[in-house]
Amino acid sequence: MPLARSLSVTSLSGLEEWDEEFDLEDAVLFEIAWEVANKVGGIYTVIQTKARLTAEEWGENYFLVGPYVESNVRTQVELIEPTNPALKSTIDKMNRSGCKVYFGRWLIEGSPYVILIDVGFTAWSLDRWKSELWENCAIGVPWFDREANDAVLFGFLTAWLLGEVRAQCEEPPHILAHFHEWLAGLGLVLCRQRQLPVATIFTTHATLLGRYLCAGNVDFYNNLAEFNVDKEAGDRQIYHRYCLERAAARCAHVFTTVSQITAIEAEHLLKRKPDIVTPNGLNVKKFSAMHEFQNLHAQSKNRIQEFIRGHFYGHLDFNLDKCLFLFIAGRYEFSNKGADIFLEALARLNYLLRVNHSDVTVIAFFIMPARTNNFNVETLKGQAVRKQLWDTAQTVKERFGKKLYESLLVGQLPDVSKMLDKEDFTIMKRAIFATQRQCQPPICTHNMLEDSSDPILNCIRRIGLFNSSADRVKIIFHPEFLSSTSPLLPMDYEEFVRGCHLGVFPSYYEPWGYTPAECTVMGIPSISTNLSGFGCFMEEHIADPSAYGIYILDRRYRGVDESCNQLTSFLFQFCKQSRRQRIIQRNRTERLSDLLDWRYLGRYYISARHMALAKAYPDAFSYEPHEPNSASGFRYPRPASVPPSPALSRHSSPHHSEAEDNDDEDERYDEDLEAEKDRMNIRQPTMLEKGSSCTSD
């Protein structure tokens, strides 16, 4: 089926309004993924955040199916007995036949039912099932690929589960099975090969071959039609995985991807055009702090500043109030995630800030997990020195306060020269001497196991950004996921993002991009690219994305050097913004959060499910999408009030006087009026709850 415009994210209002909803009383939905209650990557976030909306739609007939991982089950799942008689009989029969299948509730929003299968317990069947896979589908899986072996076990077990559920029902329901990614895709292939009466959906969040090709520094998007996909998969020793993925895409009743850019990729690499694009959303209420998000930004920023005071002790020769925090986060894929171009742009930004004598200091965080053996001793020492200085200051303050109190009690003004004695000065001098440092502040917060071959560290060595006093750009590489229990930077990811000023995600390969989406719903501006699903989505729906704090980098039609110059320009213009301009921009960014709410984007998954049911059970369901007129949909206009960037305002120089700053403060700007204008430019669907705008303090 062609990818019709009515099913495209080009027009959010383009989907059919459901005058008569499908009767789901006699339908059961199984959503199958390797990341159900098992965090590996972004698919976990998709399933976890979408569960509440799906559970509201399907009620007791919604079941998530995933692998049993004991460490995750202990903290995330409440094991219970199945309430559905047919499902209870199915699980009991499978357990008697040599499987281990568990049932429970996943302790997340919506509390959906989960069926967890212990794939390791049935490893004794692996060779037999591999032989069956080869005989029936001509797909061979090598013995050494553990991940593919798990996919085989998981696929056969899920197909067994679905077939058994239907067999145990006296009046079999209409079963809909939604499979995510190639790891779960074999179950779909087996359902079709065995001709089970099950409606199937396959969603690819990123193609296997696309990820491998992009990591190999090829001109991927301009040569999609030229690749010999079988040869490329074979050369990378992933041909068996590619076959599983392609078979699932070809066999599914409905095939979906998460963005238009991935739809183009899937059409060329998997040889099927997606039936519908299903963008990824978020539970915006989880991130929304109503009118307090600006205050939360300030609180989180203060915590990051405390870390900076310790990390740069002895070299704290810059003004923290004029310090901007930038960050990049995600899977450690140096080129795919754009860390290479970000580092090069930081080197160029450093030059621009220095030659323009800017008083702004940029600190760029790289939050990308890598192999380490422990925290860096120098980094831990910095936090210890900071704490010691704080304790010293508190001790002297208490002694000073006591003397001041006693002087006022006797009715005398204190003699300031006698308020601090020699012991106080000795304590303070010792504290100052303790901050002396002979080496530069460390770049990496941990001891890397492969320091000499690490891509980020090698690139930093090449561009020469070593956190020296002369540099206006500093770099901190944190090769570990953030945690509120860390002794170094005790903040969780959400809190850290709130405290930063700008997220930078110049990815070359990013099918969707949850990191900039999370920035948006927290009111933090971000840089994305026109090769990411998120970037394309925002470019389609906002007339001037940069005015709303969404900077779109062109990596599709420009060379690497041109893209790097454009990124440098974005960063430099951001550094020239006044504090008030940044506050206005954050307000605008946060107002876009409704666009990313599952209650809005979830309608695409609803449409995919209805389409699959109609294809598999044409006698019971029908689905007729209509073609909208060209006027449907919407685009946020460019705000008419204060320009967000000095490039568009009367301040064009990187440094201007305090008087000009005061004039800037007097410019007319009504946040509530502008927010109301923006709300009028979006046609609210029935399932979208009205959001509230945030105002500047």
CSV table of N, CA and C in Angstrom, one decimal, residues 4 19 24 70 79 149 154 178 187 192 215 242 290 314 316 398 427 476 489 495 500 508 527 535 559 567 599 643 697:
chain,number,residue,atom,x,y,z
A,4,ALA,N,0.3,7.0,1.7
A,4,ALA,CA,-0.5,8.2,1.3
A,4,ALA,C,-0.3,9.3,2.2
A,19,ASP,N,-15.8,8.5,13.5
A,19,ASP,CA,-17.2,8.8,14.0
A,19,ASP,C,-17.7,7.5,14.7
A,24,LEU,N,-14.0,-3.2,20.2
A,24,LEU,CA,-12.8,-3.9,20.6
A,24,LEU,C,-13.2,-5.0,21.7
A,70,GLU,N,15.5,-11.5,35.3
A,70,GLU,CA,15.2,-11.5,36.7
A,70,GLU,C,15.5,-10.2,37.4
A,79,LEU,N,4.4,-9.9,40.0
A,79,LEU,CA,4.0,-11.2,39.4
A,79,LEU,C,2.6,-11.5,40.0
A,149,ASN,N,20.4,-15.8,18.3
A,149,ASN,CA,19.9,-17.0,18.9
A,149,ASN,C,18.7,-16.7,19.8
A,154,PHE,N,13.0,-16.5,21.2
A,154,PHE,CA,11.9,-15.5,21.5
A,154,PHE,C,10.8,-15.6,20.4
A,178,HIS,N,1.3,-6.9,17.7
A,178,HIS,CA,2.2,-5.8,17.2
A,178,HIS,C,3.6,-6.1,17.6
A,187,GLY,N,8.6,-14.0,15.4
A,187,GLY,CA,7.3,-14.5,15.8
A,187,GLY,C,6.2,-14.1,14.8
A,192,ARG,N,2.5,-16.0,10.2
A,192,ARG,CA,2.1,-16.1,8.9
A,192,ARG,C,2.4,-17.4,8.2
A,215,ALA,N,27.4,3.9,10.1
A,215,ALA,CA,28.6,3.8,11.0
A,215,ALA,C,29.8,3.7,10.2
A,242,TYR,N,19.4,-9.5,8.9
A,242,TYR,CA,18.7,-8.7,7.9
A,242,TYR,C,17.6,-9.5,7.3
A,290,MET,N,4.1,22.7,34.8
A,290,MET,CA,3.1,23.8,34.8
A,290,MET,C,3.9,25.1,34.7
A,314,GLY,N,40.8,25.5,41.3
A,314,GLY,CA,42.1,25.9,40.9
A,314,GLY,C,42.2,26.6,39.6
A,316,LEU,N,39.1,28.1,38.2
A,316,LEU,CA,37.8,28.7,38.1
A,316,LEU,C,37.9,30.2,37.8
A,398,GLU,N,30.1,30.8,61.0
A,398,GLU,CA,29.5,30.6,62.4
A,398,GLU,C,30.2,31.3,63.4
A,427,ILE,N,42.8,29.2,59.0
A,427,ILE,CA,41.9,28.3,58.3
A,427,ILE,C,41.6,28.6,56.9
A,476,ILE,N,33.6,18.3,29.1
A,476,ILE,CA,33.5,17.2,30.2
A,476,ILE,C,32.9,16.0,29.6
A,489,LEU,N,28.3,13.4,40.2
A,489,LEU,CA,27.3,14.3,39.7
A,489,LEU,C,25.9,13.7,40.0
A,495,GLU,N,16.6,15.8,35.5
A,495,GLU,CA,17.1,16.9,36.3
A,495,GLU,C,18.3,17.6,35.6
A,500,CYS,N,20.4,22.4,31.9
A,500,CYS,CA,21.3,22.8,30.8
A,500,CYS,C,20.6,23.9,29.9
A,508,TYR,N,23.8,11.9,12.3
A,508,TYR,CA,23.7,11.6,10.9
A,508,TYR,C,22.7,10.5,10.7
A,527,ILE,N,19.3,21.4,19.2
A,527,ILE,CA,19.8,21.3,17.8
A,527,ILE,C,19.6,19.9,17.3
A,535,GLY,N,13.7,16.0,13.8
A,535,GLY,CA,14.0,17.3,13.0
A,535,GLY,C,13.1,17.5,11.9
A,559,GLY,N,27.7,19.3,2.6
A,559,GLY,CA,28.9,18.5,3.0
A,559,GLY,C,29.2,18.7,4.5
A,567,LEU,N,26.5,24.5,12.1
A,567,LEU,CA,26.4,24.2,13.6
A,567,LEU,C,27.1,25.2,14.4
A,599,ARG,N,-1.2,11.5,23.5
A,599,ARG,CA,-2.6,11.7,23.3
A,599,ARG,C,-2.9,12.3,22.0
A,643,PRO,N,12.5,39.0,18.9
A,643,PRO,CA,13.3,38.0,18.2
A,643,PRO,C,14.1,37.2,19.2
A,697,ASP,N,9.1,34.2,34.8
A,697,ASP,CA,9.0,34.9,36.1
A,697,ASP,C,9.5,36.3,36.0
